[in-house]
CSV table of C-alpha atoms in Angstrom, one decimal:
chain,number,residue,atom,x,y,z
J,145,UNK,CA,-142.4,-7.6,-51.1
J,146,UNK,CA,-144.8,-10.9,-51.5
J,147,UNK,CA,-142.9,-14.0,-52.7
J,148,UNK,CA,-145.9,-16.6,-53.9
J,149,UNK,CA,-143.2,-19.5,-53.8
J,150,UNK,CA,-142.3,-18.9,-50.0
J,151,UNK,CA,-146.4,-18.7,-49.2
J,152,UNK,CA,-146.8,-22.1,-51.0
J,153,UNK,CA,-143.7,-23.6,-49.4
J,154,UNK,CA,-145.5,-22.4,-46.1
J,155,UNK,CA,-149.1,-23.8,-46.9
J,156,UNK,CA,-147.4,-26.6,-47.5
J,157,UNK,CA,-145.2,-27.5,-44.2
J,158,UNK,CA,-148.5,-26.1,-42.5
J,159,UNK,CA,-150.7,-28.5,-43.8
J,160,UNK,CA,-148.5,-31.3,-43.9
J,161,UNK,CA,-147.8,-30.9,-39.6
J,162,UNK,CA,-151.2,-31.0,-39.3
J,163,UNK,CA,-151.8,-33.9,-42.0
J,164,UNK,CA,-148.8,-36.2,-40.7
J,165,UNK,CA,-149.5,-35.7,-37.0
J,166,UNK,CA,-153.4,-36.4,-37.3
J,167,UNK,CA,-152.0,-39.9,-39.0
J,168,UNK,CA,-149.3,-40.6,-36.8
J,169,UNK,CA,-152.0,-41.2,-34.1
J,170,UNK,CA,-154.1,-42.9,-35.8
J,171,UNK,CA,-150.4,-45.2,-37.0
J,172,UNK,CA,-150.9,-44.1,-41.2
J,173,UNK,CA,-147.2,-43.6,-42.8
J,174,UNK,CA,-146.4,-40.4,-43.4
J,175,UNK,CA,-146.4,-40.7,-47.5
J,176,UNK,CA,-149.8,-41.0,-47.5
J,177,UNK,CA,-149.8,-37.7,-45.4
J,178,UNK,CA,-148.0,-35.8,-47.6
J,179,UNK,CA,-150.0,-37.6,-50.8
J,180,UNK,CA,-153.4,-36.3,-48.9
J,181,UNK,CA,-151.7,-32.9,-48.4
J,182,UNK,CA,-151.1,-32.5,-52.1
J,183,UNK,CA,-154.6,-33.5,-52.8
J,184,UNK,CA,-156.2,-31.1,-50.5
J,185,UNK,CA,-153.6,-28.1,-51.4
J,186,UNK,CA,-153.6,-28.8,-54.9
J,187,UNK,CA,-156.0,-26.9,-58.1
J,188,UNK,CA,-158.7,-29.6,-57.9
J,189,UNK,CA,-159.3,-29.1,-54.5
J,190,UNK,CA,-158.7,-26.1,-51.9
J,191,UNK,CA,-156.3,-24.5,-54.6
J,192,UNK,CA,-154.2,-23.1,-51.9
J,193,UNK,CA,-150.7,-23.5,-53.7
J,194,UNK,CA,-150.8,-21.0,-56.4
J,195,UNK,CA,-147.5,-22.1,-58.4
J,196,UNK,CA,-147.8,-26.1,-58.9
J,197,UNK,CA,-144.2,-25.8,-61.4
J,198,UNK,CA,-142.4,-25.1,-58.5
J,199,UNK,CA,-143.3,-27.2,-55.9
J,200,UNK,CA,-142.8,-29.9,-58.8
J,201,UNK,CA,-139.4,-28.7,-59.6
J,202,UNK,CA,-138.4,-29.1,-55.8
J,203,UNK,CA,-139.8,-32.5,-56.1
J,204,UNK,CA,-137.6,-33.1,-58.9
J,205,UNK,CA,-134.6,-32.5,-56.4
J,206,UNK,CA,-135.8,-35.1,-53.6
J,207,UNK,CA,-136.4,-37.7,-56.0
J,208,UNK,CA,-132.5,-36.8,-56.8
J,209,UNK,CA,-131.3,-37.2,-53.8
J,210,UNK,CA,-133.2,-40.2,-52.5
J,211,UNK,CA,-131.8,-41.7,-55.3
J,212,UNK,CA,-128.4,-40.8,-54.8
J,213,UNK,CA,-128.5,-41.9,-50.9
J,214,UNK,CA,-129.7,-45.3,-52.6
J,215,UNK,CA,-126.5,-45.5,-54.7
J,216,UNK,CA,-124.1,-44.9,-52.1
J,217,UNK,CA,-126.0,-47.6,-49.9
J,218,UNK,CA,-125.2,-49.7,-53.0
J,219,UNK,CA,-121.8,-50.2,-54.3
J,220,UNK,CA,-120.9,-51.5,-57.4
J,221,UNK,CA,-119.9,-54.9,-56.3
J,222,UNK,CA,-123.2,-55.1,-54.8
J,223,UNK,CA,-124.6,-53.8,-57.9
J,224,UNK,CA,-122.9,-56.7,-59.7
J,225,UNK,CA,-123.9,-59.3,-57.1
J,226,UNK,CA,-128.2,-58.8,-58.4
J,227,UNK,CA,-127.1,-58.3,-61.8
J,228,UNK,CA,-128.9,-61.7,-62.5
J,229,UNK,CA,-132.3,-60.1,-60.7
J,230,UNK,CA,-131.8,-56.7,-62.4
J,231,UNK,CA,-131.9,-58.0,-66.1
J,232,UNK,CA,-134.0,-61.3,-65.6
J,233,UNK,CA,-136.2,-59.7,-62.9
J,234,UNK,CA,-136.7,-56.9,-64.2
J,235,UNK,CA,-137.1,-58.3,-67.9
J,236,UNK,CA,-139.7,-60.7,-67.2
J,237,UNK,CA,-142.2,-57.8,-65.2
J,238,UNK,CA,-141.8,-55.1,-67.6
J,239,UNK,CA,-142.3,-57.4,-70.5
J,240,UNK,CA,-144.6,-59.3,-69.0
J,241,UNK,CA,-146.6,-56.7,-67.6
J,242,UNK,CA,-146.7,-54.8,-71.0
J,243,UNK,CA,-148.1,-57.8,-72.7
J,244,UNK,CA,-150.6,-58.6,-70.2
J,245,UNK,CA,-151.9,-55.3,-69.9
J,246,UNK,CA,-151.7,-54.8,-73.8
J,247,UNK,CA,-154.4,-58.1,-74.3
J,248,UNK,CA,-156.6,-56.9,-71.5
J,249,UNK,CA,-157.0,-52.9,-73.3
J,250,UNK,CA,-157.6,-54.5,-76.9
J,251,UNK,CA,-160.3,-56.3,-75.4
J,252,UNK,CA,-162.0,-52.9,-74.2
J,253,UNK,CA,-161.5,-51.0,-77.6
J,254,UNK,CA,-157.9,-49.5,-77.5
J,255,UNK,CA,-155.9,-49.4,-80.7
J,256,UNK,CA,-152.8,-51.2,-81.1
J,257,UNK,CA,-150.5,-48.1,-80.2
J,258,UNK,CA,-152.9,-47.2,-77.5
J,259,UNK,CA,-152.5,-50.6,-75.5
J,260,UNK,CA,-148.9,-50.5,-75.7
J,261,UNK,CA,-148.2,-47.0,-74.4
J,262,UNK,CA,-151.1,-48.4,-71.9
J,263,UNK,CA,-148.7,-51.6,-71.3
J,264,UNK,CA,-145.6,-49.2,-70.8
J,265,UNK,CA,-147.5,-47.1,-68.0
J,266,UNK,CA,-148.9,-50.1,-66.1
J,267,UNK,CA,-145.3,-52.0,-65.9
J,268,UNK,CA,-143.0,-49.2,-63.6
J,269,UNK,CA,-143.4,-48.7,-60.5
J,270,UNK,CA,-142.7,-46.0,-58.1
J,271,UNK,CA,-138.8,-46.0,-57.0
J,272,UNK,CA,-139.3,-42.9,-54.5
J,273,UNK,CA,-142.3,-44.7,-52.6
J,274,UNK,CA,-140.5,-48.1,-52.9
J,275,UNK,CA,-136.8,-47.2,-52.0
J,276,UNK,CA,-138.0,-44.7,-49.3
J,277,UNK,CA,-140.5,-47.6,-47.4
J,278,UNK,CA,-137.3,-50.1,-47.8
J,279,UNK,CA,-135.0,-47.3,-46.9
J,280,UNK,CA,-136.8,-46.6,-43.1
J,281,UNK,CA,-137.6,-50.1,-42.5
J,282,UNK,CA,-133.8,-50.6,-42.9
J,283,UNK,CA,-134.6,-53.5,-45.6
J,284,UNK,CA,-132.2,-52.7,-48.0
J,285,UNK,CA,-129.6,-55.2,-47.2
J,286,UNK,CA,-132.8,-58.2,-47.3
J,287,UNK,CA,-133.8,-60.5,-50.0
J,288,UNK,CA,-136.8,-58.4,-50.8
J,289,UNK,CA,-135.0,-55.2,-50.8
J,290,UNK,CA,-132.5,-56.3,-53.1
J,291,UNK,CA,-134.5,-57.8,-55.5
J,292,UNK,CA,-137.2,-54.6,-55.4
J,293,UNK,CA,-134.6,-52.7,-56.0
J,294,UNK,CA,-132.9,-54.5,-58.8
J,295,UNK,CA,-136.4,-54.7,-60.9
J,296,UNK,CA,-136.6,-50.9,-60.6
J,297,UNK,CA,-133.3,-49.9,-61.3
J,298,UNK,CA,-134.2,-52.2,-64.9
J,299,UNK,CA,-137.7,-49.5,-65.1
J,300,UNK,CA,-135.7,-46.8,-64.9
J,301,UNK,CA,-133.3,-47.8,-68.0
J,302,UNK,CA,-136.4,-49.1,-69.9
J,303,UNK,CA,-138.2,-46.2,-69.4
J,304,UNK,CA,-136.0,-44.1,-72.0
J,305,UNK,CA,-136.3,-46.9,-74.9
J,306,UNK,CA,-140.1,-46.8,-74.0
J,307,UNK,CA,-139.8,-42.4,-74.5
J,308,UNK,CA,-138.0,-43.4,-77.9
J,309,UNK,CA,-140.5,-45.7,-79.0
J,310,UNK,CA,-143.3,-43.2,-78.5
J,311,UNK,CA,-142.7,-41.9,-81.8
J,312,UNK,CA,-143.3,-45.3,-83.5
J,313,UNK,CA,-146.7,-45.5,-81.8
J,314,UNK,CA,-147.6,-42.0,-83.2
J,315,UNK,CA,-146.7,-42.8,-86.6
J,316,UNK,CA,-143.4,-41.2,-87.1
J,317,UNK,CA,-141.6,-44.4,-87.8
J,318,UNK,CA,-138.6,-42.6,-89.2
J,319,UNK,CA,-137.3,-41.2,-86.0
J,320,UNK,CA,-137.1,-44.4,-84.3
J,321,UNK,CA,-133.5,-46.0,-86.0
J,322,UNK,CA,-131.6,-42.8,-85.4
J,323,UNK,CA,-132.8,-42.7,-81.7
J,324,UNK,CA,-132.1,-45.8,-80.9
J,325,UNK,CA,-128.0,-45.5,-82.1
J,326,UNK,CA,-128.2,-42.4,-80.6
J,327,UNK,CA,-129.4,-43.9,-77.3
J,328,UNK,CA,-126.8,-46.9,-77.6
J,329,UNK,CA,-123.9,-44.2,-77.9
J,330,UNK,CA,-125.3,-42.3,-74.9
J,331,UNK,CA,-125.1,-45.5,-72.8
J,332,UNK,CA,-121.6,-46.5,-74.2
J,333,UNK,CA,-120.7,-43.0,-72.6
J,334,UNK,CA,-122.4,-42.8,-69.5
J,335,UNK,CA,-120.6,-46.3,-68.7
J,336,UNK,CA,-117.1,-44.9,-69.6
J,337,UNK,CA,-117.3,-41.9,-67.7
J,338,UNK,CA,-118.7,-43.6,-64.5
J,339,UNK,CA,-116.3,-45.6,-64.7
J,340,UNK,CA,-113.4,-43.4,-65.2
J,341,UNK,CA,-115.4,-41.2,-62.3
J,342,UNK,CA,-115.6,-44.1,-59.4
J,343,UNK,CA,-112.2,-45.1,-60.4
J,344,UNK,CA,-110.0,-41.9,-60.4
J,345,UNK,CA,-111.7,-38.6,-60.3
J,346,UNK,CA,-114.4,-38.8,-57.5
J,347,UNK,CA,-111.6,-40.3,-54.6
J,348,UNK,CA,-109.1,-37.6,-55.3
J,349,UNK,CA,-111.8,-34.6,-54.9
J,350,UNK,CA,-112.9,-36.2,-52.0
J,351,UNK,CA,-109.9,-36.8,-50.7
J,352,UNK,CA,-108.3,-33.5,-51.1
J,353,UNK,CA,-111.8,-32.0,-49.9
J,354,UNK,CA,-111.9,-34.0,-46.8
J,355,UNK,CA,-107.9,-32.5,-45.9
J,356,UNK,CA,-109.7,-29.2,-45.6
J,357,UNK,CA,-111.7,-30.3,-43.0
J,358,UNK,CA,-114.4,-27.8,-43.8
J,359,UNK,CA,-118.0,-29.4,-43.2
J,360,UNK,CA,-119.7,-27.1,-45.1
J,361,UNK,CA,-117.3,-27.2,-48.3
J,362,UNK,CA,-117.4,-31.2,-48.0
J,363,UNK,CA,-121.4,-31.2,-47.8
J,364,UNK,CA,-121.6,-28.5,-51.2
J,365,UNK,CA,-119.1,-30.8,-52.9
J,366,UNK,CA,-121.2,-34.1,-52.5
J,367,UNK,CA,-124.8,-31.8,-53.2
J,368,UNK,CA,-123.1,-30.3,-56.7
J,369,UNK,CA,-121.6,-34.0,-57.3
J,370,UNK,CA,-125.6,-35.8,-57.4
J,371,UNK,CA,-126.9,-32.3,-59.1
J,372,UNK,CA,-123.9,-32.3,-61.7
J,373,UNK,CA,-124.3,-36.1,-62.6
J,374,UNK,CA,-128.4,-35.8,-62.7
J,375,UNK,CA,-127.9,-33.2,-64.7
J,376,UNK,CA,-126.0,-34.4,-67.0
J,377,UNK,CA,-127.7,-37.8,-67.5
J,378,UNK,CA,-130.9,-35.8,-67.7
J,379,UNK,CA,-129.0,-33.7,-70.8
J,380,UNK,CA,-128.6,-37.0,-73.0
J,381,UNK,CA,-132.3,-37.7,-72.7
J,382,UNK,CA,-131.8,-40.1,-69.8
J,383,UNK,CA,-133.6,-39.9,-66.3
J,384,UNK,CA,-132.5,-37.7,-63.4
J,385,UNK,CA,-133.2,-40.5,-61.1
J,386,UNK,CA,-130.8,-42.7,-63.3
J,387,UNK,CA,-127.9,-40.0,-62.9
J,388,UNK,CA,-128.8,-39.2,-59.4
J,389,UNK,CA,-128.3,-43.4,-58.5
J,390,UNK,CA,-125.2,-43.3,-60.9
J,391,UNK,CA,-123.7,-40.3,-58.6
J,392,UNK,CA,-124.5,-42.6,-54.9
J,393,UNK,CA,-122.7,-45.1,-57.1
J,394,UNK,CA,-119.6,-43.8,-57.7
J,395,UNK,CA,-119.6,-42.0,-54.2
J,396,UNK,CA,-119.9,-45.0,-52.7
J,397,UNK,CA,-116.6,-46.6,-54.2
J,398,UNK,CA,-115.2,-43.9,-51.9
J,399,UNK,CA,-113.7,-44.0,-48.4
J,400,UNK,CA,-116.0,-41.2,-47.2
J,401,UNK,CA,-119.0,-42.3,-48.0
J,402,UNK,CA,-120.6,-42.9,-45.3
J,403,UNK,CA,-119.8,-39.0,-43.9
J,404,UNK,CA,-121.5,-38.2,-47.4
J,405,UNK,CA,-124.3,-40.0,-46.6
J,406,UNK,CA,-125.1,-38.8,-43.0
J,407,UNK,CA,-124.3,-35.4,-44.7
J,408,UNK,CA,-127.3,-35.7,-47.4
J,409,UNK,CA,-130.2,-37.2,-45.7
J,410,UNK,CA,-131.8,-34.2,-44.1
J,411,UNK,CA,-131.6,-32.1,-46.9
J,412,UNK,CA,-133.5,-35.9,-49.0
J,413,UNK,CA,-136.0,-36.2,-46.2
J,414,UNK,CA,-137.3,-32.3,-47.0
J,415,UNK,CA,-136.9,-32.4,-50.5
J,416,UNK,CA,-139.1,-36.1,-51.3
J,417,UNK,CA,-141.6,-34.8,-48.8
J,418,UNK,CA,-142.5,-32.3,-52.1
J,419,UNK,CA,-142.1,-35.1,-54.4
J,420,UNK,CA,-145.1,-37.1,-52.8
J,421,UNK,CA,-147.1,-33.6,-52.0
J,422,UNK,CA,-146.7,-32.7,-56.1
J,423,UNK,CA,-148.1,-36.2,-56.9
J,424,UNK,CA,-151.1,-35.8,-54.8
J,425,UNK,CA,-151.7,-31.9,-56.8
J,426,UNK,CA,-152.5,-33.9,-59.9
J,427,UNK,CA,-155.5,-35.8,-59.0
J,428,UNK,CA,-159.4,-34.1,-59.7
J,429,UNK,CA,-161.1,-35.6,-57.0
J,430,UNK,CA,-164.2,-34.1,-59.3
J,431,UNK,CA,-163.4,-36.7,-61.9
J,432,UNK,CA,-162.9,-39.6,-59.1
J,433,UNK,CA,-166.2,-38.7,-57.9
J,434,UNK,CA,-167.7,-39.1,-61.1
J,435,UNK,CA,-166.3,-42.2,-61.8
J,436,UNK,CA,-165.7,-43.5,-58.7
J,437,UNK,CA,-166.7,-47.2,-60.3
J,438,UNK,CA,-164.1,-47.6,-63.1
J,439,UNK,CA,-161.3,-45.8,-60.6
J,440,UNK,CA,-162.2,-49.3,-58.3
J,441,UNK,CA,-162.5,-51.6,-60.8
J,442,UNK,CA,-158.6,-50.2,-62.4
J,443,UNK,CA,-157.1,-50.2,-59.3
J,444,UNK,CA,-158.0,-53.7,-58.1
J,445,UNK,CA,-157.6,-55.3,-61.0
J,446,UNK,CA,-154.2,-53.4,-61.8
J,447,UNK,CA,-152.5,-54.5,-58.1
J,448,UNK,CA,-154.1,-58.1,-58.9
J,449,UNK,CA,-152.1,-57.9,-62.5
J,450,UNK,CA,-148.8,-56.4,-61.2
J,451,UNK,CA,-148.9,-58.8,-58.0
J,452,UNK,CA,-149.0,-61.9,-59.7
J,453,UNK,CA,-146.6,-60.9,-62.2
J,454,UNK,CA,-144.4,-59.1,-60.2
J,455,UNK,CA,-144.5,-62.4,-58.3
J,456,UNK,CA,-143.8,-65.1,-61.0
J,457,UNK,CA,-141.1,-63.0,-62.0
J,458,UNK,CA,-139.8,-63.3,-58.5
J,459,UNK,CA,-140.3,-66.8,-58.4
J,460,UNK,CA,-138.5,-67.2,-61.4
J,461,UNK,CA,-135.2,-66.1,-59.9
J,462,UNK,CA,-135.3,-68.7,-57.3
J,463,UNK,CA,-137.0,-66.9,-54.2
J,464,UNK,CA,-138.5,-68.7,-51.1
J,465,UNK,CA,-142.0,-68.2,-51.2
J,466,UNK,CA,-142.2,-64.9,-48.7
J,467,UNK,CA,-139.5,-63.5,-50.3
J,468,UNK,CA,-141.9,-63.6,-53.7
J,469,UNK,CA,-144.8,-62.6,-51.6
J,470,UNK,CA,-143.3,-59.2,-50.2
J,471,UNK,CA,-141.7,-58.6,-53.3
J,472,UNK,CA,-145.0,-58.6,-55.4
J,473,UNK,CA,-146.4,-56.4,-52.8
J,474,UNK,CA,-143.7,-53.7,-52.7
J,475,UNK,CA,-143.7,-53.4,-56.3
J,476,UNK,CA,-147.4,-53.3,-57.0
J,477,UNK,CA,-148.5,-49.8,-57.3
J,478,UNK,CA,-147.5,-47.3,-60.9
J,479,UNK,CA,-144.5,-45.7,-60.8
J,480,UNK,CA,-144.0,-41.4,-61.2
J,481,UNK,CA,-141.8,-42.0,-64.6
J,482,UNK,CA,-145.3,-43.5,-65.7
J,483,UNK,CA,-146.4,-39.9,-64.9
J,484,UNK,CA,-144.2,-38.0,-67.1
J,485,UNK,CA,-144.6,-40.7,-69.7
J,486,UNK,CA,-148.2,-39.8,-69.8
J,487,UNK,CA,-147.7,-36.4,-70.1
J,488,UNK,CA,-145.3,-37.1,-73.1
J,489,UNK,CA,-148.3,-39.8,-74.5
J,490,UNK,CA,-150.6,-36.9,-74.3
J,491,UNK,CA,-149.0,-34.7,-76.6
J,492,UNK,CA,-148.3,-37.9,-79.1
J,493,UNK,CA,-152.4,-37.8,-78.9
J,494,UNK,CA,-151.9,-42.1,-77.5
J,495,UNK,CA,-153.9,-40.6,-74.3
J,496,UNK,CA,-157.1,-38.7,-73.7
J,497,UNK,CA,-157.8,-36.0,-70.5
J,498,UNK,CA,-160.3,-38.6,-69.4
J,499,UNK,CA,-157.5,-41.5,-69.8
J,500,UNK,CA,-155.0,-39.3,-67.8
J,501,UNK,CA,-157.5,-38.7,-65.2
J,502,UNK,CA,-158.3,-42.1,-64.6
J,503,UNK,CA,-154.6,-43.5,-65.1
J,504,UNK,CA,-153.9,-40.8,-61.8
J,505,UNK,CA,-156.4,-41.6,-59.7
J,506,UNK,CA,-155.8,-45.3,-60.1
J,507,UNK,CA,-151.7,-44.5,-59.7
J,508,UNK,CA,-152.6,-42.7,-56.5
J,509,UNK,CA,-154.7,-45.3,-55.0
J,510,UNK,CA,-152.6,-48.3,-55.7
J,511,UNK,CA,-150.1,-45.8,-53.8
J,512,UNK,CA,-151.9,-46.8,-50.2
J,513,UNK,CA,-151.6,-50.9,-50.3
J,514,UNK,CA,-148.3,-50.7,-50.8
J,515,UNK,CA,-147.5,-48.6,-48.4
């Protein structure tokens, strides 16, 4: 009996060997491998992967649990330590960025609504590429891997108000109130029961887990913990990767979570590698060919505006100069909630095929200098 999802998981391992090994001697990270193996494997190209929805539904999983390694690297009191660069930070690019990008697409033509969905697509960045270059350069302890990470932990609780305020931009003004109380009693939740989670029910599990001394039971317990929480968060209209940080979080309040974390990371390492192969399915190299000018133009002066406002913001918080400099660098590139957002614009008719199109291939390239 043929299964088409175990031929597509195979095309893509094959491709990606050969991909990742031809760029390994020639020193080219490995994300751009996998990006490059999407591209060629994808519809637009070869169209060797017959079912895209799955491999994205795998990459749905690593961006999970690269997020979840990330919280239990983090604990809350380090949490609490950049709180100042998570809500100033993290304030002063998104908002900046929106507004910036905003006056630059009413100069070209765009409506009003049009510029700031625009605005709210340019101003995330990518957590996966970000967290996993600071993750294997072992920065995440450093100035610049704190603060990276503190001004997209703010894009990923922005991101939902931006999804609620979609609806405004499309004209149904009504549903906008209700979502946002709704929103505000999600969050009031969410905090409670992490709380109450880090505090009293996560330690006893583990600890009457880890008595057991089963390996296997221990690793399936701390898998259905990041998939439960994900899940859940993902339920109440918030982000997986949100839930999947919020799980790392609460492990890490626990004595064994460092076992927990030696326990994960294989099973993160395979699963991303899908994440960054999915992305690369998306672009139509046809249309990049086409308008191989405008893709160019975008994506320079997109990393020149993210760089420098990425950087002030850094600045603002007190930062030595190459602290700012990396910083503004790391964060420069569009984010993959900016890829589901568009998706979502789309359908609120705020985005054309052509604008999606170009918005990808100008996400994908920015991908490469930050890398």
């Amino acid at each position: 009996m043929e299964i088409p999802f175990l031929r597509d998981v195979i095309i893509i391992f094959s491709l990606s060997v050969i991909v990742i090994f031809l760029f390994h001697k020639i020193k080219v990270p490995s994300i751009v491998g996998f990006l490059l193996t999407g591209v060629l494997a994808g519809p637009h190209a070869l169209k060797l992967i017959k079912n895209v929805h799955d491999i994205e539904m795998i990459a749905e999983v690593g961006v999970i649990l690269l997020l979840f390694t990330i919280g239990i690297e983090f604990s809350f009191k380090k949490l609490q330590k950049i709180r100042r660069s998570v809500l100033l930070g993290g304030a002063l690019q998104v908002g900046l960025t929106i507004l910036l990008t905003y006056f630059l697409t009413r100069q070209v033509g765009l409506s009003w609504p049009q510029a700031v969905f625009a605005g709210f697509l340019v101003s995330l960045s990518s957590t996966a590429v970000v967290l996993k270059i600071i993750q294997s350069r072992g920065e995440i302890a450093t100035h610049h891997g704190q603060t990276s990470l503190a001004v997209l932990i703010f894009q990923d609780i922005i991101i939902v108000p931006m999804m609620l305020f979609l609806p405004f931009l499309a004209g149904s003004e009504t549903e906008v109130a209700s979502s946002i109380l709704i929103f505000a009693a999600k969050a009031v939740l969410i905090i409670a029961l992490t709380y109450i989670g880090a505090k009293y029910v996560i330690p006893w599990v583990l600890l009457n887990i880890a008595r057991t001394q089963s390996r296997e039971l221990f690793m399936i317990v701390i898998i259905l913990i990041a998939l439960a929480i994900a899940w859940f968060t993902s339920t109440l209209g918030l982000s997986l990767a949100l839930g999947a940080f919020i799980a790392g979080l609460i492990i890490s309040e626990s004595e064994y979570s460092e076992q927990a974390f030696g326990n994960i990371m294989p099973f993160r390492d395979v699963f991303t590698s899908f994440f960054f192969v999915s992305i690369g399915m998306l672009l139509n190299l046809e249309f990049v060919a086409n308008n191989l000018v405008l893709v160019l133009l975008l994506t320079g002066g997109l990393m020149v505006l993210k760089t420098l406002v990425a950087g002030f913001a850094t600045f603002m918080l007190g930062f030595p100069f190459r602290t700012t400099v990396i910083v503004a660098l790391t964060i420069s590139q569009i984010g993959e909630f900016s890829f589901i957002l568009s998706r979502i614009g789309m359908d609120y008719e705020l985005f054309s095929p052509d604008n999606y199109q170009a918005f990808l291939a100008v996400a994908l390239a920015l991908c490469a200098p930050s890398i």
